[in-house]
Amino acid sequence: MEKTLIILKPDCMEKRLAGTVLNRFQEAGLDIVAAKLTRLQPALLREHYAHIADRPFFPELAQFMGSRPVLVVALQGEDAVATARKLLGPTDSKKAPKGTIRGDYGTDVSVNICHASDSPENAAIEISRFFAPNEVYA
Ligand code: IDP
Ligand code: MG
């Protein structure tokens, strides 16, 4: 059984789509094994987005991601990482097909409803970034 880390971003929370988006993952057979509501601080965002922290859009992204509390969730299931990424669709909501989460609810390349880990290795790192071992019910 694989795990992945999901963040329901500020636009998802503002649109009151947390239940709708979680339902997509649950209907695909993924189980919630950890969850917390938290407002992401600058230092944590620099760590989480280290791979893009030097890009010109990063300050705006960090401001957006810290703009309101977000729901951070660990999901578990078969091929959890690939399954979640497929349901999510590509980064740019405008290019994401209808039927994907970003295609149905996202705004653009930045404001795109949900984060999902891109590999099992990064999922493990990201889950440990947000949850203590005893907070993950796997
Ligand atoms: P991903 O979320 O699909 O894995 P990443 O490349 O890891 O995409 O980028 C992380 C996040 O940074 C994206 O979800 C999006 O919010 C933001 N982002 C990525 N590329 C751009 C861009 O070109 N302009 C503005 N924001 C971006
Ligand atoms: Mg990514």
Tab-separated table of N, CA and C and ligand atoms in Angstrom:
chain	number	residue	atom	x	y	z
A	1	MET	N	0.838	-1.210	0.000
A	1	MET	CA	0.000	0.000	0.000
A	1	MET	C	0.870	1.256	0.000
A	2	GLU	N	0.550	2.168	-0.903
A	2	GLU	CA	1.347	3.385	-1.056
A	2	GLU	C	0.626	4.562	-0.399
A	3	LYS	N	1.415	5.570	-0.021
A	3	LYS	CA	0.807	6.785	0.554
A	3	LYS	C	1.191	8.007	-0.278
A	4	THR	N	0.331	9.033	-0.222
A	4	THR	CA	0.622	10.308	-0.879
A	4	THR	C	0.148	11.447	-0.001
A	5	LEU	N	0.736	12.624	-0.213
A	5	LEU	CA	0.398	13.805	0.600
A	5	LEU	C	-0.383	14.790	-0.270
A	6	ILE	N	-1.530	15.155	0.245
A	6	ILE	CA	-2.445	16.065	-0.451
A	6	ILE	C	-2.564	17.353	0.361
A	7	ILE	N	-2.562	18.488	-0.317
A	7	ILE	CA	-2.918	19.753	0.352
A	7	ILE	C	-4.087	20.375	-0.400
A	8	LEU	N	-5.181	20.580	0.287
A	8	LEU	CA	-6.305	21.304	-0.301
A	8	LEU	C	-5.991	22.789	-0.144
A	9	LYS	N	-5.644	23.409	-1.280
A	9	LYS	CA	-5.062	24.758	-1.291
A	9	LYS	C	-6.111	25.815	-0.909
A	10	PRO	N	-5.646	27.059	-0.647
A	10	PRO	CA	-6.587	28.108	-0.224
A	10	PRO	C	-7.779	28.310	-1.158
A	11	ASP	N	-7.591	28.162	-2.463
A	11	ASP	CA	-8.743	28.349	-3.374
A	11	ASP	C	-9.780	27.251	-3.188
A	12	CYS	N	-9.316	26.036	-2.900
A	12	CYS	CA	-10.226	24.913	-2.620
A	12	CYS	C	-11.028	25.190	-1.353
A	13	MET	N	-10.334	25.703	-0.325
A	13	MET	CA	-11.001	25.977	0.948
A	13	MET	C	-11.990	27.131	0.794
A	14	GLU	N	-11.563	28.180	0.080
A	14	GLU	CA	-12.423	29.356	-0.100
A	14	GLU	C	-13.689	28.990	-0.879
A	15	LYS	N	-13.552	28.081	-1.835
A	15	LYS	CA	-14.708	27.662	-2.641
A	15	LYS	C	-15.546	26.578	-1.946
A	16	ARG	N	-15.145	26.202	-0.727
A	16	ARG	CA	-15.844	25.163	0.047
A	16	ARG	C	-15.939	23.842	-0.732
A	17	LEU	N	-14.794	23.497	-1.364
A	17	LEU	CA	-14.752	22.281	-2.179
A	17	LEU	C	-13.976	21.145	-1.503
A	18	ALA	N	-13.661	21.295	-0.214
A	18	ALA	CA	-12.850	20.262	0.448
A	18	ALA	C	-13.526	18.890	0.366
A	19	GLY	N	-14.808	18.841	0.679
A	19	GLY	CA	-15.524	17.565	0.648
A	19	GLY	C	-15.598	16.991	-0.757
A	20	THR	N	-15.872	17.854	-1.720
A	20	THR	CA	-15.981	17.427	-3.120
A	20	THR	C	-14.675	16.803	-3.607
A	21	VAL	N	-13.550	17.477	-3.293
A	21	VAL	CA	-12.246	16.989	-3.770
A	21	VAL	C	-11.857	15.710	-3.024
A	22	LEU	N	-12.058	15.684	-1.714
A	22	LEU	CA	-11.742	14.461	-0.962
A	22	LEU	C	-12.581	13.284	-1.447
A	23	ASN	N	-13.826	13.571	-1.823
A	23	ASN	CA	-14.703	12.511	-2.321
A	23	ASN	C	-14.155	11.874	-3.598
A	24	ARG	N	-13.549	12.694	-4.465
A	24	ARG	CA	-12.940	12.138	-5.695
A	24	ARG	C	-11.875	11.098	-5.341
A	25	PHE	N	-11.027	11.469	-4.365
A	25	PHE	CA	-9.955	10.553	-3.975
A	25	PHE	C	-10.535	9.307	-3.304
A	26	GLN	N	-11.518	9.500	-2.450
A	26	GLN	CA	-12.093	8.351	-1.744
A	26	GLN	C	-12.824	7.417	-2.706
A	27	GLU	N	-13.511	7.990	-3.678
A	27	GLU	CA	-14.223	7.149	-4.665
A	27	GLU	C	-13.255	6.317	-5.498
A	28	ALA	N	-12.004	6.800	-5.612
A	28	ALA	CA	-10.981	6.054	-6.357
A	28	ALA	C	-10.314	4.990	-5.490
A	29	GLY	N	-10.770	4.847	-4.251
A	29	GLY	CA	-10.258	3.778	-3.394
A	29	GLY	C	-9.150	4.205	-2.454
A	30	LEU	N	-8.886	5.505	-2.374
A	30	LEU	CA	-7.846	5.984	-1.463
A	30	LEU	C	-8.462	6.294	-0.098
A	31	ASP	N	-7.754	5.902	0.948
A	31	ASP	CA	-8.232	6.108	2.319
A	31	ASP	C	-7.483	7.256	2.990
A	32	ILE	N	-8.201	8.025	3.803
A	32	ILE	CA	-7.575	9.083	4.606
A	32	ILE	C	-6.901	8.433	5.807
A	33	VAL	N	-5.563	8.632	5.921
A	33	VAL	CA	-4.841	8.052	7.057
A	33	VAL	C	-4.246	9.123	7.971
A	34	ALA	N	-4.341	10.406	7.558
A	34	ALA	CA	-3.923	11.529	8.415
A	34	ALA	C	-4.569	12.787	7.877
A	35	ALA	N	-4.846	13.752	8.761
A	35	ALA	CA	-5.451	15.006	8.324
A	35	ALA	C	-5.230	16.094	9.357
A	36	LYS	N	-4.958	17.316	8.865
A	36	LYS	CA	-4.922	18.474	9.767
A	36	LYS	C	-5.178	19.764	9.004
A	37	LEU	N	-5.839	20.689	9.716
A	37	LEU	CA	-6.046	22.031	9.186
A	37	LEU	C	-4.919	22.906	9.720
A	38	THR	N	-4.216	23.610	8.814
A	38	THR	CA	-3.091	24.423	9.256
A	38	THR	C	-2.851	25.566	8.294
A	39	ARG	N	-2.347	26.687	8.826
A	39	ARG	CA	-1.978	27.808	7.957
A	39	ARG	C	-0.480	27.716	7.682
A	40	LEU	N	-0.092	27.592	6.428
A	40	LEU	CA	1.295	27.312	6.069
A	40	LEU	C	2.158	28.559	6.227
A	41	GLN	N	3.253	28.425	6.975
A	41	GLN	CA	4.153	29.539	7.266
A	41	GLN	C	5.253	29.622	6.198
A	42	PRO	N	5.872	30.814	6.034
A	42	PRO	CA	6.876	31.015	4.982
A	42	PRO	C	8.001	29.984	4.981
A	43	ALA	N	8.558	29.654	6.152
A	43	ALA	CA	9.697	28.723	6.186
A	43	ALA	C	9.291	27.340	5.687
A	44	LEU	N	8.099	26.895	6.086
A	44	LEU	CA	7.616	25.586	5.640
A	44	LEU	C	7.339	25.600	4.133
A	45	LEU	N	6.827	26.721	3.625
A	45	LEU	CA	6.544	26.815	2.185
A	45	LEU	C	7.842	26.808	1.368
A	46	ARG	N	8.890	27.460	1.890
A	46	ARG	CA	10.183	27.436	1.182
A	46	ARG	C	10.709	26.009	1.104
A	47	GLU	N	10.488	25.226	2.166
A	47	GLU	CA	10.940	23.835	2.190
A	47	GLU	C	10.089	22.976	1.249
A	48	HIS	N	8.778	23.123	1.359
A	48	HIS	CA	7.866	22.306	0.558
A	48	HIS	C	8.030	22.591	-0.940
A	49	TYR	N	8.299	23.856	-1.268
A	49	TYR	CA	8.440	24.261	-2.678
A	49	TYR	C	9.899	24.574	-3.022
A	50	ALA	N	10.847	23.857	-2.393
A	50	ALA	CA	12.278	24.102	-2.628
A	50	ALA	C	12.627	23.980	-4.109
A	51	HIS	N	11.929	23.083	-4.836
A	51	HIS	CA	12.250	22.853	-6.255
A	51	HIS	C	11.857	24.037	-7.139
A	52	ILE	N	11.071	24.977	-6.612
A	52	ILE	CA	10.677	26.147	-7.414
A	52	ILE	C	10.899	27.466	-6.659
A	53	ALA	N	11.621	27.386	-5.530
A	53	ALA	CA	11.783	28.567	-4.665
A	53	ALA	C	12.562	29.695	-5.338
A	54	ASP	N	13.336	29.375	-6.399
A	54	ASP	CA	14.091	30.431	-7.092
A	54	ASP	C	13.362	30.950	-8.338
A	55	ARG	N	12.159	30.468	-8.573
A	55	ARG	CA	11.405	30.938	-9.749
A	55	ARG	C	10.736	32.282	-9.444
A	56	PRO	N	10.570	33.128	-10.468
A	56	PRO	CA	10.019	34.468	-10.212
A	56	PRO	C	8.611	34.459	-9.621
A	57	PHE	N	7.849	33.412	-9.882
A	57	PHE	CA	6.471	33.375	-9.380
A	57	PHE	C	6.388	32.903	-7.927
A	58	PHE	N	7.535	32.494	-7.341
A	58	PHE	CA	7.469	31.891	-6.003
A	58	PHE	C	6.887	32.814	-4.923
A	59	PRO	N	7.313	34.106	-4.850
A	59	PRO	CA	6.751	34.966	-3.782
A	59	PRO	C	5.225	35.035	-3.838
A	60	GLU	N	4.683	35.153	-5.031
A	60	GLU	CA	3.215	35.212	-5.175
A	60	GLU	C	2.580	33.879	-4.774
A	61	LEU	N	3.227	32.780	-5.152
A	61	LEU	CA	2.727	31.449	-4.789
A	61	LEU	C	2.728	31.274	-3.265
A	62	ALA	N	3.836	31.697	-2.629
A	62	ALA	CA	3.935	31.556	-1.169
A	62	ALA	C	2.863	32.402	-0.476
A	63	GLN	N	2.615	33.600	-1.005
A	63	GLN	CA	1.588	34.466	-0.426
A	63	GLN	C	0.206	33.811	-0.544
A	64	PHE	N	-0.068	33.240	-1.730
A	64	PHE	CA	-1.337	32.532	-1.954
A	64	PHE	C	-1.472	31.341	-1.019
A	65	MET	N	-0.434	30.521	-0.935
A	65	MET	CA	-0.517	29.287	-0.146
A	65	MET	C	-0.665	29.561	1.348
A	66	GLY	N	-0.200	30.745	1.787
A	66	GLY	CA	-0.311	31.095	3.201
A	66	GLY	C	-1.500	31.988	3.511
A	67	SER	N	-2.371	32.169	2.533
A	67	SER	CA	-3.432	33.184	2.669
A	67	SER	C	-4.594	32.753	3.566
A	68	ARG	N	-4.744	31.475	3.812
A	68	ARG	CA	-5.792	30.987	4.731
A	68	ARG	C	-5.460	29.541	5.121
A	69	PRO	N	-6.090	29.021	6.166
A	69	PRO	CA	-5.803	27.638	6.563
A	69	PRO	C	-6.139	26.654	5.437
A	70	VAL	N	-5.291	25.643	5.309
A	70	VAL	CA	-5.476	24.609	4.291
A	70	VAL	C	-5.635	23.253	4.979
A	71	LEU	N	-6.249	22.310	4.286
A	71	LEU	CA	-6.399	20.964	4.825
A	71	LEU	C	-5.304	20.081	4.235
A	72	VAL	N	-4.454	19.540	5.106
A	72	VAL	CA	-3.361	18.658	4.687
A	72	VAL	C	-3.772	17.228	5.029
A	73	VAL	N	-3.679	16.342	4.038
A	73	VAL	CA	-4.215	14.986	4.179
A	73	VAL	C	-3.213	13.974	3.622
A	74	ALA	N	-3.002	12.882	4.338
A	74	ALA	CA	-2.277	11.751	3.770
A	74	ALA	C	-3.293	10.701	3.325
A	75	LEU	N	-3.122	10.224	2.101
A	75	LEU	CA	-4.015	9.203	1.541
A	75	LEU	C	-3.230	7.922	1.334
A	76	GLN	N	-3.905	6.790	1.481
A	76	GLN	CA	-3.257	5.499	1.275
A	76	GLN	C	-4.104	4.633	0.363
A	77	GLY	N	-3.430	3.917	-0.524
A	77	GLY	CA	-4.124	2.993	-1.409
A	77	GLY	C	-3.168	2.480	-2.468
A	78	GLU	N	-3.691	1.638	-3.349
A	78	GLU	CA	-2.864	1.090	-4.415
A	78	GLU	C	-2.455	2.212	-5.374
A	79	ASP	N	-1.151	2.295	-5.672
A	79	ASP	CA	-0.637	3.343	-6.571
A	79	ASP	C	-1.164	4.725	-6.178
A	80	ALA	N	-1.142	5.019	-4.889
A	80	ALA	CA	-1.755	6.262	-4.390
A	80	ALA	C	-1.189	7.509	-5.075
A	81	VAL	N	0.133	7.542	-5.302
A	81	VAL	CA	0.750	8.739	-5.895
A	81	VAL	C	0.225	8.960	-7.311
A	82	ALA	N	0.317	7.944	-8.151
A	82	ALA	CA	-0.125	8.074	-9.547
A	82	ALA	C	-1.631	8.264	-9.639
A	83	THR	N	-2.360	7.556	-8.797
A	83	THR	CA	-3.830	7.681	-8.805
A	83	THR	C	-4.252	9.111	-8.486
A	84	ALA	N	-3.650	9.696	-7.448
A	84	ALA	CA	-4.014	11.066	-7.057
A	84	ALA	C	-3.616	12.066	-8.139
A	85	ARG	N	-2.419	11.909	-8.718
A	85	ARG	CA	-1.960	12.849	-9.752
A	85	ARG	C	-2.858	12.770	-10.984
A	86	LYS	N	-3.296	11.546	-11.314
A	86	LYS	CA	-4.180	11.386	-12.481
A	86	LYS	C	-5.530	12.065	-12.246
A	87	LEU	N	-6.073	11.894	-11.050
A	87	LEU	CA	-7.353	12.538	-10.715
A	87	LEU	C	-7.210	14.058	-10.714
A	88	LEU	N	-6.031	14.541	-10.319
A	88	LEU	CA	-5.790	15.977	-10.206
A	88	LEU	C	-5.679	16.637	-11.575
A	89	GLY	N	-4.974	15.990	-12.497
A	89	GLY	CA	-4.722	16.597	-13.808
A	89	GLY	C	-3.448	17.421	-13.787
A	90	PRO	N	-3.053	17.997	-14.940
A	90	PRO	CA	-1.804	18.753	-15.035
A	90	PRO	C	-1.844	20.041	-14.212
A	91	THR	N	-0.637	20.592	-13.963
A	91	THR	CA	-0.495	21.778	-13.100
A	91	THR	C	-1.382	22.938	-13.545
A	92	ASP	N	-1.387	23.206	-14.852
A	92	ASP	CA	-2.147	24.357	-15.377
A	92	ASP	C	-3.633	23.995	-15.515
A	93	SER	N	-4.436	24.566	-14.633
A	93	SER	CA	-5.872	24.256	-14.634
A	93	SER	C	-6.521	24.522	-15.984
A	94	LYS	N	-5.977	25.519	-16.713
A	94	LYS	CA	-6.576	25.872	-18.007
A	94	LYS	C	-6.332	24.784	-19.055
A	95	LYS	N	-5.265	24.002	-18.851
A	95	LYS	CA	-4.946	22.912	-19.786
A	95	LYS	C	-5.454	21.570	-19.276
A	96	ALA	N	-5.956	21.539	-18.050
A	96	ALA	CA	-6.409	20.275	-17.455
A	96	ALA	C	-7.760	19.867	-18.048
A	97	PRO	N	-7.885	18.600	-18.472
A	97	PRO	CA	-9.149	18.158	-19.061
A	97	PRO	C	-10.313	18.229	-18.076
A	98	LYS	N	-11.503	18.477	-18.594
A	98	LYS	CA	-12.713	18.364	-17.779
A	98	LYS	C	-12.785	16.938	-17.233
A	99	GLY	N	-13.286	16.818	-16.025
A	99	GLY	CA	-13.304	15.499	-15.393
A	99	GLY	C	-12.155	15.315	-14.427
A	100	THR	N	-11.078	16.126	-14.599
A	100	THR	CA	-10.021	16.136	-13.592
A	100	THR	C	-10.367	17.216	-12.555
A	101	ILE	N	-9.778	17.098	-11.382
A	101	ILE	CA	-10.081	18.051	-10.298
A	101	ILE	C	-9.683	19.471	-10.709
A	102	ARG	N	-8.459	19.608	-11.249
A	102	ARG	CA	-8.023	20.946	-11.664
A	102	ARG	C	-8.821	21.442	-12.860
A	103	GLY	N	-9.139	20.541	-13.786
A	103	GLY	CA	-9.927	20.935	-14.962
A	103	GLY	C	-11.327	21.402	-14.592
A	104	ASP	N	-11.881	20.797	-13.563
A	104	ASP	CA	-13.254	21.146	-13.166
A	104	ASP	C	-13.308	22.364	-12.235
A	105	TYR	N	-12.287	22.530	-11.369
A	105	TYR	CA	-12.408	23.532	-10.294
A	105	TYR	C	-11.275	24.546	-10.238
A	106	GLY	N	-10.142	24.298	-10.925
A	106	GLY	CA	-8.985	25.174	-10.830
A	106	GLY	C	-9.145	26.457	-11.633
A	107	THR	N	-8.261	27.425	-11.365
A	107	THR	CA	-8.323	28.732	-12.008
A	107	THR	C	-7.242	28.882	-13.080
A	108	ASP	N	-5.979	28.613	-12.703
A	108	ASP	CA	-4.859	28.797	-13.645
A	108	ASP	C	-3.691	27.903	-13.231
A	109	VAL	N	-2.459	28.276	-13.656
A	109	VAL	CA	-1.286	27.429	-13.397
A	109	VAL	C	-0.851	27.498	-11.927
A	110	SER	N	-1.276	28.534	-11.235
A	110	SER	CA	-0.859	28.735	-9.851
A	110	SER	C	-1.975	28.375	-8.865
A	111	VAL	N	-3.150	28.898	-9.134
A	111	VAL	CA	-4.325	28.674	-8.284
A	111	VAL	C	-5.029	27.430	-8.829
A	112	ASN	N	-4.663	26.269	-8.262
A	112	ASN	CA	-5.051	25.004	-8.895
A	112	ASN	C	-5.551	23.941	-7.906
A	113	ILE	N	-6.205	24.405	-6.849
A	113	ILE	CA	-7.051	23.571	-5.967
A	113	ILE	C	-6.292	22.639	-5.013
A	114	CYS	N	-5.286	21.935	-5.501
A	114	CYS	CA	-4.778	20.830	-4.694
A	114	CYS	C	-3.330	20.511	-5.037
A	115	HIS	N	-2.532	20.218	-4.009
A	115	HIS	CA	-1.195	19.644	-4.186
A	115	HIS	C	-1.278	18.137	-4.026
A	116	ALA	N	-0.498	17.408	-4.820
A	116	ALA	CA	-0.339	15.964	-4.607
A	116	ALA	C	1.124	15.597	-4.851
A	117	SER	N	1.685	14.741	-4.011
A	117	SER	CA	3.086	14.315	-4.144
A	117	SER	C	3.346	13.752	-5.539
A	118	ASP	N	4.608	13.928	-6.018
A	118	ASP	CA	4.921	13.480	-7.386
A	118	ASP	C	5.682	12.166	-7.436
A	119	SER	N	6.033	11.582	-6.299
A	119	SER	CA	6.691	10.263	-6.274
A	119	SER	C	6.507	9.667	-4.881
A	120	PRO	N	6.611	8.344	-4.763
A	120	PRO	CA	6.506	7.733	-3.430
A	120	PRO	C	7.591	8.239	-2.483
A	121	GLU	N	8.802	8.495	-3.030
A	121	GLU	CA	9.898	8.996	-2.199
A	121	GLU	C	9.550	10.378	-1.634
A	122	ASN	N	9.067	11.271	-2.512
A	122	ASN	CA	8.685	12.604	-2.041
A	122	ASN	C	7.460	12.550	-1.136
A	123	ALA	N	6.567	11.605	-1.381
A	123	ALA	CA	5.398	11.459	-0.509
A	123	ALA	C	5.843	11.178	0.924
A	124	ALA	N	6.817	10.287	1.085
A	124	ALA	CA	7.305	9.947	2.433
A	124	ALA	C	7.911	11.184	3.102
A	125	ILE	N	8.699	11.949	2.331
A	125	ILE	CA	9.312	13.175	2.872
A	125	ILE	C	8.231	14.186	3.245
A	126	GLU	N	7.248	14.350	2.360
A	126	GLU	CA	6.206	15.359	2.592
A	126	GLU	C	5.298	14.967	3.764
A	127	ILE	N	4.977	13.686	3.885
A	127	ILE	CA	4.128	13.241	5.004
A	127	ILE	C	4.850	13.502	6.322
A	128	SER	N	6.154	13.224	6.358
A	128	SER	CA	6.895	13.458	7.610
A	128	SER	C	7.091	14.950	7.871
A	129	ARG	N	6.972	15.782	6.836
A	129	ARG	CA	7.048	17.241	7.022
A	129	ARG	C	5.825	17.764	7.774
A	130	PHE	N	4.686	17.135	7.545
A	130	PHE	CA	3.429	17.660	8.097
A	130	PHE	C	2.886	16.856	9.273
A	131	PHE	N	3.301	15.604	9.411
A	131	PHE	CA	2.711	14.738	10.432
A	131	PHE	C	3.784	14.027	11.250
A	132	ALA	N	3.538	13.937	12.555
A	132	ALA	CA	4.352	13.070	13.405
A	132	ALA	C	3.943	11.627	13.121
A	133	PRO	N	4.855	10.662	13.355
A	133	PRO	CA	4.525	9.261	13.061
A	133	PRO	C	3.207	8.808	13.695
A	134	ASN	N	2.949	9.248	14.932
A	134	ASN	CA	1.718	8.780	15.601
A	134	ASN	C	0.455	9.505	15.127
A	135	GLU	N	0.589	10.418	14.170
A	135	GLU	CA	-0.579	11.072	13.568
A	135	GLU	C	-0.998	10.396	12.256
A	136	VAL	N	-0.219	9.427	11.810
A	136	VAL	CA	-0.525	8.723	10.562
A	136	VAL	C	-1.067	7.341	10.918
A	137	TYR	N	-2.340	7.110	10.576
A	137	TYR	CA	-3.038	5.872	10.962
A	137	TYR	C	-2.982	4.859	9.836
A	138	ALA	N	-1.773	4.441	9.488
A	138	ALA	CA	-1.611	3.527	8.364
A	138	ALA	C	-1.298	2.117	8.858
B	1	IDP	P1	2.404	20.369	-9.344
B	1	IDP	O1	1.630	21.025	-8.224
B	1	IDP	O2	1.509	20.014	-10.501
B	1	IDP	O3	3.244	19.205	-8.860
B	1	IDP	P2	4.881	21.919	-9.481
B	1	IDP	O4	5.685	22.115	-10.727
B	1	IDP	O5	5.437	21.037	-8.430
B	1	IDP	O6	3.407	21.464	-9.940
B	1	IDP	O7	4.623	23.374	-8.891
B	1	IDP	C1	4.106	23.506	-7.594
B	1	IDP	C2	3.053	24.589	-7.596
B	1	IDP	O8	3.634	25.835	-7.961
B	1	IDP	C3	1.916	24.397	-8.616
B	1	IDP	O9	0.906	23.519	-8.168
B	1	IDP	C4	1.411	25.810	-8.769
B	1	IDP	O10	0.569	26.197	-7.686
B	1	IDP	C5	2.706	26.599	-8.719
B	1	IDP	N1	3.277	26.825	-10.051
B	1	IDP	C6	3.940	25.929	-10.825
B	1	IDP	N2	4.323	26.464	-11.994
B	1	IDP	C7	3.898	27.759	-11.983
B	1	IDP	C8	4.009	28.857	-12.913
B	1	IDP	O11	4.577	28.748	-14.006
B	1	IDP	N3	3.428	30.025	-12.522
B	1	IDP	C9	2.787	30.193	-11.328
B	1	IDP	N4	2.682	29.195	-10.423
B	1	IDP	C10	3.232	27.982	-10.733
B	2	MG	MG	4.834	19.249	-7.553
